[in-house]
Amino acid sequence: MDKKTVLSGIQPSGSLTLGNYIGALKNFPEFQNEYDCYYCIVDLHAITVPQVPQDLRKNTLEVLALYLACGLDPDKSTIFIQSHVHEHAELAWVLNTITYMGQLNRMTQYKDKSKKYNESINAGLFTYPVLMAADILLYQADLVPVGEDQRQHLELARDLAIRFNNKYSDTFNIPEPFIKKSGSKIMSLQDPAVKMSKSDQDKNAYILLLDDKDTIRRKIRRAVTDSENHIDYNDNQLGLKNLIDIYSSLTDKKAEEIVAMYQSKGYGEFKDDLAEVIIESLDPIQKRYKEIISDRVYLEQVYASGAVKAGRKASKTLRKVYKKVGFVPKTDITK
Ligand code: AMP
Ligand code: TRP
């Protein structure tokens, strides 16, 4: 039987946070043995908000090195840079023509980002979810591991696949989101009402995968809790709830177990232990990252062969799509 396909991507729009790790990246390697996996670094998405070109280049290689440091194996998964496979932009164009403006207007990520960057809203930010649908549908993905904030985008990808199939005949597989119950929405350490984000102005709001030990300890110590002075897991103590979620995701202990462990202890002791849990999880990743990031030849090999493998699958799907919509097939006279 054919293996099912997994696809996911992360934007190289800055250093990755603990939220990216717990919500997405940590789950990626788990699929490698059972699924045909595609993991991309979505640089085309990143330019929908302002980027400094040399930083974008640096961040792209940084995300690639983090993929590898977190356990993605280029012999098992196809790891590539989105802009290296031109079919993504091409399929996005075709999908744009079957997407309703109203659907895109309802996207909460677009609404949030357009508020934040209100001086410089571009059309790419509006059609961002269509490009994401193209990423997924090009590879006929069955499963897409993402954080909770991407659920609505996944719904659109499914909707566009169904619409295209109905209009032109069966072409795309209908993808399913893979969103874990716990850890799929890690919140800001400074305001547990908003998600942890690498673009937060306040550096204390997030932990980066590459933060050093003292920075991690300091940020966790400063994390906002409450004045109840009682360790519990509920919606009235959102700051604490978030810290317990982080602890739980990194240790596989259930929230109730953690509450029981710290029943008679103070917030200070819980936070100190949590900082060590985070450090222990990130330390091996950071060590591997340091080796990998300095090996530019290896990184180049990985993304170059990834682009070839991804391109093969992507071109096959795009050829089908072009044929179904009625484009005249290109004849290759160089052969
Ligand atoms: P992005 O950085 O927006 O490209 O996100 C990459 C992946 O990380 C996506 O699957 C997101 O859903 C996930 N993600 C981002 N922030 C968080 C968060 N605070 N908690 C859980 N998952 C997250
Ligand atoms: N939009 C996703 C995010 O911001 C990143 C992304 C782009 C993605 N293309 C994808 C995720 C395809 C999964 C599958 O997090």
mmCIF file of C-alpha atoms and ligand atoms in Angstrom:
data_model
loop_
_atom_site.group_PDB
_atom_site.id
_atom_site.type_symbol
_atom_site.label_atom_id
_atom_site.label_comp_id
_atom_site.label_asym_id
_atom_site.label_seq_id
_atom_site.Cartn_x
_atom_site.Cartn_y
_atom_site.Cartn_z
ATOM 1 C CA MET A 1 0.000 0.000 0.000
ATOM 2 C CA ASP A 2 1.161 3.522 -0.734
ATOM 3 C CA LYS A 3 2.316 5.599 2.198
ATOM 4 C CA LYS A 4 0.150 8.562 3.140
ATOM 5 C CA THR A 5 1.635 12.023 2.731
ATOM 6 C CA VAL A 6 2.420 14.634 5.387
ATOM 7 C CA LEU A 7 3.281 18.248 4.578
ATOM 8 C CA SER A 8 4.011 21.243 6.767
ATOM 9 C CA GLY A 9 5.913 24.509 6.683
ATOM 10 C CA ILE A 10 7.256 27.245 8.906
ATOM 11 C CA GLN A 11 7.983 30.847 7.929
ATOM 12 C CA PRO A 12 11.583 32.030 8.183
ATOM 13 C CA SER A 13 10.423 35.347 9.571
ATOM 14 C CA GLY A 14 12.665 35.438 12.639
ATOM 15 C CA SER A 15 13.994 32.977 15.188
ATOM 16 C CA LEU A 16 11.628 30.167 16.099
ATOM 17 C CA THR A 17 9.859 30.192 19.463
ATOM 18 C CA LEU A 18 8.973 27.509 21.943
ATOM 19 C CA GLY A 19 5.410 27.887 20.590
ATOM 20 C CA ASN A 20 6.555 26.913 17.074
ATOM 21 C CA TYR A 21 8.413 23.986 18.564
ATOM 22 C CA ILE A 22 5.645 22.584 20.759
ATOM 23 C CA GLY A 23 2.803 23.386 18.334
ATOM 24 C CA ALA A 24 4.485 22.189 15.150
ATOM 25 C CA LEU A 25 8.158 21.285 14.803
ATOM 26 C CA LYS A 26 8.295 18.806 17.706
ATOM 27 C CA ASN A 27 5.653 16.711 15.932
ATOM 28 C CA PHE A 28 7.319 16.666 12.510
ATOM 29 C CA PRO A 29 9.873 13.857 13.032
ATOM 30 C CA GLU A 30 7.198 11.522 14.430
ATOM 31 C CA PHE A 31 5.746 11.023 10.954
ATOM 32 C CA GLN A 32 9.003 10.220 9.169
ATOM 33 C CA ASN A 33 8.840 6.446 9.282
ATOM 34 C CA GLU A 34 5.194 5.889 8.456
ATOM 35 C CA TYR A 35 4.521 8.711 6.000
ATOM 36 C CA ASP A 36 5.934 10.259 2.872
ATOM 37 C CA CYS A 37 6.939 13.592 4.450
ATOM 38 C CA TYR A 38 7.471 17.042 2.933
ATOM 39 C CA TYR A 39 8.686 19.859 5.180
ATOM 40 C CA CYS A 40 9.285 23.259 3.670
ATOM 41 C CA ILE A 41 10.555 26.634 4.755
ATOM 42 C CA VAL A 42 7.968 29.019 3.422
ATOM 43 C CA ASP A 43 9.957 32.045 2.314
ATOM 44 C CA LEU A 44 7.276 33.149 -0.177
ATOM 45 C CA HIS A 45 4.908 33.511 2.786
ATOM 46 C CA ALA A 46 7.475 35.409 4.824
ATOM 47 C CA ILE A 47 7.620 38.327 2.377
ATOM 48 C CA THR A 48 3.938 39.154 2.923
ATOM 49 C CA VAL A 49 5.212 41.296 5.813
ATOM 50 C CA PRO A 50 8.305 43.528 5.605
ATOM 51 C CA GLN A 51 11.631 41.625 5.612
ATOM 52 C CA VAL A 52 15.256 42.712 5.426
ATOM 53 C CA PRO A 53 16.686 40.609 2.538
ATOM 54 C CA GLN A 54 19.920 39.517 4.214
ATOM 55 C CA ASP A 55 18.020 38.604 7.397
ATOM 56 C CA LEU A 56 15.529 36.556 5.404
ATOM 57 C CA ARG A 57 18.388 34.591 3.830
ATOM 58 C CA LYS A 58 19.989 34.014 7.236
ATOM 59 C CA ASN A 59 16.677 33.036 8.878
ATOM 60 C CA THR A 60 15.887 30.575 6.079
ATOM 61 C CA LEU A 61 19.108 28.650 6.720
ATOM 62 C CA GLU A 62 18.513 28.932 10.462
ATOM 63 C CA VAL A 63 15.084 27.305 10.174
ATOM 64 C CA LEU A 64 16.572 24.605 7.942
ATOM 65 C CA ALA A 65 19.276 23.887 10.535
ATOM 66 C CA LEU A 66 16.619 23.791 13.272
ATOM 67 C CA TYR A 67 14.544 21.308 11.263
ATOM 68 C CA LEU A 68 17.582 19.035 11.126
ATOM 69 C CA ALA A 69 18.547 19.670 14.760
ATOM 70 C CA CYS A 70 15.031 18.715 15.875
ATOM 71 C CA GLY A 71 15.371 15.331 14.201
ATOM 72 C CA LEU A 72 14.238 15.687 10.604
ATOM 73 C CA ASP A 73 16.300 13.333 8.492
ATOM 74 C CA PRO A 74 16.866 14.261 4.828
ATOM 75 C CA ASP A 75 17.080 10.559 3.962
ATOM 76 C CA LYS A 76 13.530 10.071 5.221
ATOM 77 C CA SER A 77 11.822 13.433 4.615
ATOM 78 C CA THR A 78 11.905 15.842 1.719
ATOM 79 C CA ILE A 79 13.175 19.092 3.228
ATOM 80 C CA PHE A 80 13.115 22.115 0.933
ATOM 81 C CA ILE A 81 12.800 25.851 0.483
ATOM 82 C CA GLN A 82 9.434 26.907 -0.941
ATOM 83 C CA SER A 83 10.799 29.431 -3.475
ATOM 84 C CA HIS A 84 12.980 26.689 -5.008
ATOM 85 C CA VAL A 85 9.880 24.932 -6.318
ATOM 86 C CA HIS A 86 8.198 27.384 -8.692
ATOM 87 C CA GLU A 87 5.015 25.307 -8.854
ATOM 88 C CA HIS A 88 3.888 26.724 -5.474
ATOM 89 C CA ALA A 89 3.408 30.219 -6.881
ATOM 90 C CA GLU A 90 1.864 28.836 -10.075
ATOM 91 C CA LEU A 91 -0.735 26.664 -8.375
ATOM 92 C CA ALA A 92 -1.524 29.537 -5.993
ATOM 93 C CA TRP A 93 -2.439 31.633 -9.027
ATOM 94 C CA VAL A 94 -4.875 29.035 -10.327
ATOM 95 C CA LEU A 95 -6.409 28.579 -6.868
ATOM 96 C CA ASN A 96 -6.787 32.366 -6.536
ATOM 97 C CA THR A 97 -9.240 32.203 -9.405
ATOM 98 C CA ILE A 98 -11.574 29.864 -7.507
ATOM 99 C CA THR A 99 -11.269 31.594 -4.119
ATOM 100 C CA TYR A 100 -14.001 34.029 -3.036
ATOM 101 C CA MET A 101 -12.980 37.426 -1.682
ATOM 102 C CA GLY A 102 -15.460 36.898 1.156
ATOM 103 C CA GLN A 103 -13.650 33.760 2.295
ATOM 104 C CA LEU A 104 -10.342 35.587 2.523
ATOM 105 C CA ASN A 105 -11.978 38.532 4.274
ATOM 106 C CA ARG A 106 -13.027 36.192 7.079
ATOM 107 C CA MET A 107 -9.504 34.903 7.813
ATOM 108 C CA THR A 108 -8.632 35.903 11.370
ATOM 109 C CA GLN A 109 -4.864 35.856 10.776
ATOM 110 C CA TYR A 110 -5.339 38.355 7.948
ATOM 111 C CA LYS A 111 -7.536 40.548 10.120
ATOM 112 C CA ASP A 112 -4.953 40.510 12.951
ATOM 113 C CA LYS A 113 -1.967 41.137 10.711
ATOM 114 C CA SER A 114 -3.655 43.883 8.717
ATOM 115 C CA LYS A 115 -4.386 45.710 11.972
ATOM 116 C CA LYS A 116 -0.776 45.362 13.010
ATOM 117 C CA TYR A 117 0.788 46.445 9.715
ATOM 118 C CA ASN A 118 -1.966 48.868 8.775
ATOM 119 C CA GLU A 119 0.404 51.255 6.957
ATOM 120 C CA SER A 120 1.632 48.653 4.495
ATOM 121 C CA ILE A 121 -1.029 46.056 3.729
ATOM 122 C CA ASN A 122 -0.298 44.271 0.462
ATOM 123 C CA ALA A 123 -2.361 41.922 -1.670
ATOM 124 C CA GLY A 124 -0.013 39.048 -0.808
ATOM 125 C CA LEU A 125 -1.061 39.198 2.828
ATOM 126 C CA PHE A 126 -4.675 38.856 1.696
ATOM 127 C CA THR A 127 -4.036 35.844 -0.559
ATOM 128 C CA TYR A 128 -1.541 34.225 1.845
ATOM 129 C CA PRO A 129 -3.970 31.373 2.707
ATOM 130 C CA VAL A 130 -4.318 30.518 -1.005
ATOM 131 C CA LEU A 131 -0.554 30.059 -1.311
ATOM 132 C CA MET A 132 -0.690 27.847 1.762
ATOM 133 C CA ALA A 133 -3.445 25.783 0.134
ATOM 134 C CA ALA A 134 -1.186 25.425 -2.927
ATOM 135 C CA ASP A 135 1.683 24.166 -0.705
ATOM 136 C CA ILE A 136 -0.560 21.467 0.673
ATOM 137 C CA LEU A 137 -2.470 20.433 -2.449
ATOM 138 C CA LEU A 138 0.603 20.236 -4.717
ATOM 139 C CA TYR A 139 1.842 17.254 -2.710
ATOM 140 C CA GLN A 140 -1.593 15.619 -2.356
ATOM 141 C CA ALA A 141 -1.061 15.787 1.416
ATOM 142 C CA ASP A 142 -3.270 13.669 3.672
ATOM 143 C CA LEU A 143 -2.160 15.186 6.960
ATOM 144 C CA VAL A 144 -0.887 18.664 7.880
ATOM 145 C CA PRO A 145 0.637 19.063 11.353
ATOM 146 C CA VAL A 146 0.156 22.669 12.540
ATOM 147 C CA GLY A 147 -0.758 24.733 15.593
ATOM 148 C CA GLU A 148 -4.332 25.739 16.389
ATOM 149 C CA ASP A 149 -3.937 29.150 14.708
ATOM 150 C CA GLN A 150 -3.731 27.433 11.294
ATOM 151 C CA ARG A 151 -7.035 25.522 11.564
ATOM 152 C CA GLN A 152 -8.975 28.116 9.553
ATOM 153 C CA HIS A 153 -6.335 28.108 6.781
ATOM 154 C CA LEU A 154 -6.564 24.324 6.605
ATOM 155 C CA GLU A 155 -10.336 24.589 6.255
ATOM 156 C CA LEU A 156 -9.799 26.861 3.234
ATOM 157 C CA ALA A 157 -7.330 24.392 1.680
ATOM 158 C CA ARG A 158 -9.933 21.624 2.024
ATOM 159 C CA ASP A 159 -12.623 23.850 0.619
ATOM 160 C CA LEU A 160 -10.536 24.807 -2.436
ATOM 161 C CA ALA A 161 -9.615 21.166 -3.089
ATOM 162 C CA ILE A 162 -13.264 20.154 -3.036
ATOM 163 C CA ARG A 163 -14.295 23.104 -5.192
ATOM 164 C CA PHE A 164 -11.623 22.374 -7.800
ATOM 165 C CA ASN A 165 -12.494 18.670 -7.849
ATOM 166 C CA ASN A 166 -16.183 19.463 -8.327
ATOM 167 C CA LYS A 167 -15.528 21.978 -11.058
ATOM 168 C CA TYR A 168 -12.938 20.031 -13.086
ATOM 169 C CA SER A 169 -13.091 16.382 -11.861
ATOM 170 C CA ASP A 170 -11.104 14.618 -9.173
ATOM 171 C CA THR A 171 -7.614 16.108 -8.921
ATOM 172 C CA PHE A 172 -6.710 16.880 -5.313
ATOM 173 C CA ASN A 173 -6.631 14.819 -2.180
ATOM 174 C CA ILE A 174 -8.596 16.417 0.684
ATOM 175 C CA PRO A 175 -6.120 17.163 3.507
ATOM 176 C CA GLU A 176 -6.807 16.831 7.240
ATOM 177 C CA PRO A 177 -5.248 19.029 9.915
ATOM 178 C CA PHE A 178 -3.188 17.332 12.612
ATOM 179 C CA ILE A 179 -3.556 19.526 15.699
ATOM 180 C CA LYS A 180 -2.676 18.099 19.095
ATOM 181 C CA LYS A 181 -5.133 18.621 21.955
ATOM 182 C CA SER A 182 -2.452 19.918 24.270
ATOM 183 C CA GLY A 183 0.243 22.420 23.286
ATOM 184 C CA SER A 184 -1.321 23.505 20.005
ATOM 185 C CA LYS A 185 -1.632 27.061 21.311
ATOM 186 C CA ILE A 186 1.184 28.238 23.557
ATOM 187 C CA MET A 187 0.446 31.697 24.919
ATOM 188 C CA SER A 188 2.620 34.763 25.545
ATOM 189 C CA LEU A 189 4.503 34.643 28.857
ATOM 190 C CA GLN A 190 3.561 38.283 29.429
ATOM 191 C CA ASP A 191 -0.085 38.169 28.351
ATOM 192 C CA PRO A 192 -1.735 34.742 28.440
ATOM 193 C CA ALA A 193 -4.633 36.074 26.367
ATOM 194 C CA VAL A 194 -2.509 36.266 23.187
ATOM 195 C CA LYS A 195 -0.441 33.545 21.516
ATOM 196 C CA MET A 196 3.325 33.349 21.881
ATOM 197 C CA SER A 197 4.698 34.965 18.750
ATOM 198 C CA LYS A 198 8.180 35.696 17.433
ATOM 199 C CA SER A 199 6.982 39.103 16.273
ATOM 200 C CA ASP A 200 5.980 40.233 19.795
ATOM 201 C CA GLN A 201 7.547 43.594 20.727
ATOM 202 C CA ASP A 202 8.258 42.330 24.244
ATOM 203 C CA LYS A 203 11.136 39.829 24.241
ATOM 204 C CA ASN A 204 9.984 38.483 27.602
ATOM 205 C CA ALA A 205 6.776 37.278 25.949
ATOM 206 C CA TYR A 206 8.486 34.373 24.199
ATOM 207 C CA ILE A 207 11.271 31.848 24.571
ATOM 208 C CA LEU A 208 13.369 31.242 21.477
ATOM 209 C CA LEU A 209 14.659 27.782 20.631
ATOM 210 C CA LEU A 210 18.137 29.288 20.687
ATOM 211 C CA ASP A 211 17.825 31.263 23.963
ATOM 212 C CA ASP A 212 20.641 30.492 26.417
ATOM 213 C CA LYS A 213 20.009 28.907 29.809
ATOM 214 C CA ASP A 214 20.057 32.104 31.855
ATOM 215 C CA THR A 215 17.698 33.854 29.467
ATOM 216 C CA ILE A 216 15.259 30.934 29.725
ATOM 217 C CA ARG A 217 15.432 31.003 33.540
ATOM 218 C CA ARG A 218 14.895 34.776 33.611
ATOM 219 C CA LYS A 219 11.956 34.743 31.167
ATOM 220 C CA ILE A 220 10.173 31.947 33.036
ATOM 221 C CA ARG A 221 10.741 33.651 36.395
ATOM 222 C CA ARG A 222 9.185 36.820 34.944
ATOM 223 C CA ALA A 223 6.245 35.012 33.353
ATOM 224 C CA VAL A 224 2.905 36.518 34.407
ATOM 225 C CA THR A 225 0.881 34.385 36.829
ATOM 226 C CA ASP A 226 -1.701 35.526 39.396
ATOM 227 C CA SER A 227 -2.093 36.220 43.123
ATOM 228 C CA GLU A 228 -4.082 33.065 43.971
ATOM 229 C CA ASN A 229 -0.898 31.449 45.267
ATOM 230 C CA HIS A 230 -2.270 28.021 44.569
ATOM 231 C CA ILE A 231 -1.159 25.725 41.748
ATOM 232 C CA ASP A 232 -4.188 24.708 39.715
ATOM 233 C CA TYR A 233 -5.131 24.198 36.042
ATOM 234 C CA ASN A 234 -8.136 26.345 35.136
ATOM 235 C CA ASP A 235 -9.297 29.286 33.028
ATOM 236 C CA ASN A 236 -9.117 31.770 35.896
ATOM 237 C CA GLN A 237 -5.373 31.228 36.136
ATOM 238 C CA LEU A 238 -4.473 31.475 32.474
ATOM 239 C CA GLY A 239 -0.805 32.352 32.968
ATOM 240 C CA LEU A 240 -0.260 29.321 35.147
ATOM 241 C CA LYS A 241 -2.337 27.150 32.818
ATOM 242 C CA ASN A 242 -0.033 28.072 29.940
ATOM 243 C CA LEU A 243 3.081 27.239 31.983
ATOM 244 C CA ILE A 244 1.558 23.876 32.919
ATOM 245 C CA ASP A 245 0.781 23.253 29.226
ATOM 246 C CA ILE A 246 4.423 23.901 28.354
ATOM 247 C CA TYR A 247 5.614 21.607 31.154
ATOM 248 C CA SER A 248 3.144 18.931 30.065
ATOM 249 C CA SER A 249 4.071 19.056 26.367
ATOM 250 C CA LEU A 250 7.771 18.734 27.092
ATOM 251 C CA THR A 251 7.518 15.905 29.630
ATOM 252 C CA ASP A 252 4.406 14.037 28.462
ATOM 253 C CA LYS A 253 3.056 14.352 32.031
ATOM 254 C CA LYS A 254 -0.642 15.175 32.206
ATOM 255 C CA ALA A 255 -1.728 18.573 33.584
ATOM 256 C CA GLU A 256 -3.370 16.863 36.603
ATOM 257 C CA GLU A 257 -0.143 15.042 37.431
ATOM 258 C CA ILE A 258 1.774 18.294 37.386
ATOM 259 C CA VAL A 259 -0.821 20.003 39.590
ATOM 260 C CA ALA A 260 -0.553 17.101 42.050
ATOM 261 C CA MET A 261 3.260 17.270 42.048
ATOM 262 C CA TYR A 262 3.200 20.964 42.980
ATOM 263 C CA GLN A 263 0.092 20.952 45.168
ATOM 264 C CA SER A 264 1.902 22.078 48.299
ATOM 265 C CA LYS A 265 4.597 24.107 46.579
ATOM 266 C CA GLY A 266 4.867 27.755 45.541
ATOM 267 C CA TYR A 267 4.917 29.299 42.069
ATOM 268 C CA GLY A 268 8.640 30.017 42.460
ATOM 269 C CA GLU A 269 9.578 26.357 42.806
ATOM 270 C CA PHE A 270 7.303 25.333 39.940
ATOM 271 C CA LYS A 271 8.823 27.979 37.678
ATOM 272 C CA ASP A 272 12.388 26.970 38.577
ATOM 273 C CA ASP A 273 11.614 23.368 37.674
ATOM 274 C CA LEU A 274 9.835 24.375 34.475
ATOM 275 C CA ALA A 275 12.873 26.408 33.379
ATOM 276 C CA GLU A 276 15.034 23.296 33.834
ATOM 277 C CA VAL A 277 12.542 21.160 31.877
ATOM 278 C CA ILE A 278 12.754 23.625 28.986
ATOM 279 C CA ILE A 279 16.551 23.802 29.165
ATOM 280 C CA GLU A 280 16.814 20.006 29.132
ATOM 281 C CA SER A 281 14.570 19.784 26.071
ATOM 282 C CA LEU A 282 16.348 22.525 24.144
ATOM 283 C CA ASP A 283 19.953 21.784 25.082
ATOM 284 C CA PRO A 284 20.467 18.804 22.727
ATOM 285 C CA ILE A 285 18.736 20.706 19.915
ATOM 286 C CA GLN A 286 20.982 23.732 20.443
ATOM 287 C CA LYS A 287 24.118 21.563 20.426
ATOM 288 C CA ARG A 288 23.150 19.880 17.155
ATOM 289 C CA TYR A 289 22.086 23.222 15.702
ATOM 290 C CA LYS A 290 25.532 24.751 16.352
ATOM 291 C CA GLU A 291 27.234 21.953 14.437
ATOM 292 C CA ILE A 292 24.802 22.000 11.538
ATOM 293 C CA ILE A 293 24.572 25.773 11.000
ATOM 294 C CA SER A 294 28.320 26.047 10.497
ATOM 295 C CA ASP A 295 28.293 23.374 7.790
ATOM 296 C CA ARG A 296 27.061 25.398 4.807
ATOM 297 C CA VAL A 297 28.001 22.705 2.305
ATOM 298 C CA TYR A 298 25.788 20.176 4.070
ATOM 299 C CA LEU A 299 22.868 22.624 4.331
ATOM 300 C CA GLU A 300 23.150 23.356 0.620
ATOM 301 C CA GLN A 301 23.150 19.651 -0.178
ATOM 302 C CA VAL A 302 20.005 19.122 1.879
ATOM 303 C CA TYR A 303 17.973 21.922 0.322
ATOM 304 C CA ALA A 304 19.248 21.223 -3.192
ATOM 305 C CA SER A 305 18.232 17.569 -3.160
ATOM 306 C CA GLY A 306 15.000 18.478 -1.350
ATOM 307 C CA ALA A 307 14.090 20.861 -4.165
ATOM 308 C CA VAL A 308 14.642 18.146 -6.788
ATOM 309 C CA LYS A 309 12.449 15.621 -4.949
ATOM 310 C CA ALA A 310 9.723 18.149 -4.141
ATOM 311 C CA GLY A 311 9.803 19.496 -7.695
ATOM 312 C CA ARG A 312 9.115 16.057 -9.136
ATOM 313 C CA LYS A 313 5.902 15.629 -7.194
ATOM 314 C CA ALA A 314 4.843 19.261 -7.569
ATOM 315 C CA SER A 315 5.280 19.339 -11.345
ATOM 316 C CA LYS A 316 3.200 16.205 -11.724
ATOM 317 C CA THR A 317 0.269 17.777 -9.873
ATOM 318 C CA LEU A 318 0.603 21.129 -11.630
ATOM 319 C CA ARG A 319 0.662 19.478 -15.056
ATOM 320 C CA LYS A 320 -2.655 17.797 -14.239
ATOM 321 C CA VAL A 321 -4.135 21.070 -13.026
ATOM 322 C CA TYR A 322 -3.051 23.011 -16.127
ATOM 323 C CA LYS A 323 -4.542 20.344 -18.344
ATOM 324 C CA LYS A 324 -7.864 20.341 -16.490
ATOM 325 C CA VAL A 325 -8.295 24.109 -16.616
ATOM 326 C CA GLY A 326 -7.669 24.065 -20.367
ATOM 327 C CA PHE A 327 -4.134 25.376 -20.873
ATOM 328 C CA VAL A 328 -2.369 24.208 -24.038
ATOM 329 C CA PRO A 329 0.398 21.789 -22.999
ATOM 330 C CA LYS A 330 3.915 23.155 -23.519
ATOM 331 C CA THR A 331 5.884 21.220 -26.143
ATOM 332 C CA ASP A 332 9.521 20.662 -25.349
ATOM 333 C CA ILE A 333 11.474 21.189 -28.579
ATOM 334 C CA THR A 334 14.857 20.926 -26.858
ATOM 335 C CA LYS A 335 14.525 17.149 -26.389
HETATM 336 P P1 AMP B 1 4.716 30.433 11.757
HETATM 337 O O1 AMP B 1 5.808 30.881 12.662
HETATM 338 O O2 AMP B 1 3.560 31.372 11.774
HETATM 339 O O3 AMP B 1 5.189 30.054 10.407
HETATM 340 O O4 AMP B 1 4.173 29.104 12.413
HETATM 341 C C1 AMP B 1 4.755 27.843 12.203
HETATM 342 C C2 AMP B 1 3.990 26.766 12.934
HETATM 343 O O5 AMP B 1 4.044 26.983 14.351
HETATM 344 C C3 AMP B 1 2.503 26.709 12.572
HETATM 345 O O6 AMP B 1 2.097 25.356 12.511
HETATM 346 C C4 AMP B 1 1.837 27.399 13.732
HETATM 347 O O7 AMP B 1 0.522 26.964 13.947
HETATM 348 C C5 AMP B 1 2.735 26.991 14.894
HETATM 349 N N1 AMP B 1 2.698 27.985 15.976
HETATM 350 C C6 AMP B 1 3.073 29.283 15.899
HETATM 351 N N2 AMP B 1 2.918 29.899 17.081
HETATM 352 C C7 AMP B 1 2.422 28.964 17.942
HETATM 353 C C8 AMP B 1 2.050 28.983 19.325
HETATM 354 N N3 AMP B 1 2.147 30.090 20.058
HETATM 355 N N4 AMP B 1 1.599 27.834 19.875
HETATM 356 C C9 AMP B 1 1.501 26.695 19.129
HETATM 357 N N5 AMP B 1 1.833 26.614 17.832
HETATM 358 C C10 AMP B 1 2.287 27.726 17.238
HETATM 359 N N1 TRP B 2 0.799 29.645 7.359
HETATM 360 C C1 TRP B 2 1.616 28.818 8.200
HETATM 361 C C2 TRP B 2 1.956 29.575 9.488
HETATM 362 O O1 TRP B 2 2.013 30.756 9.512
HETATM 363 C C3 TRP B 2 2.873 28.401 7.520
HETATM 364 C C4 TRP B 2 2.584 27.555 6.312
HETATM 365 C C5 TRP B 2 2.683 27.937 5.008
HETATM 366 C C6 TRP B 2 2.140 26.212 6.302
HETATM 367 N N2 TRP B 2 2.375 26.907 4.187
HETATM 368 C C7 TRP B 2 2.030 25.835 4.942
HETATM 369 C C8 TRP B 2 1.841 25.296 7.303
HETATM 370 C C9 TRP B 2 1.580 24.578 4.567
HETATM 371 C C10 TRP B 2 1.401 24.030 6.917
HETATM 372 C C11 TRP B 2 1.271 23.664 5.572
HETATM 373 O O2 TRP B 2 2.192 28.977 10.455
#
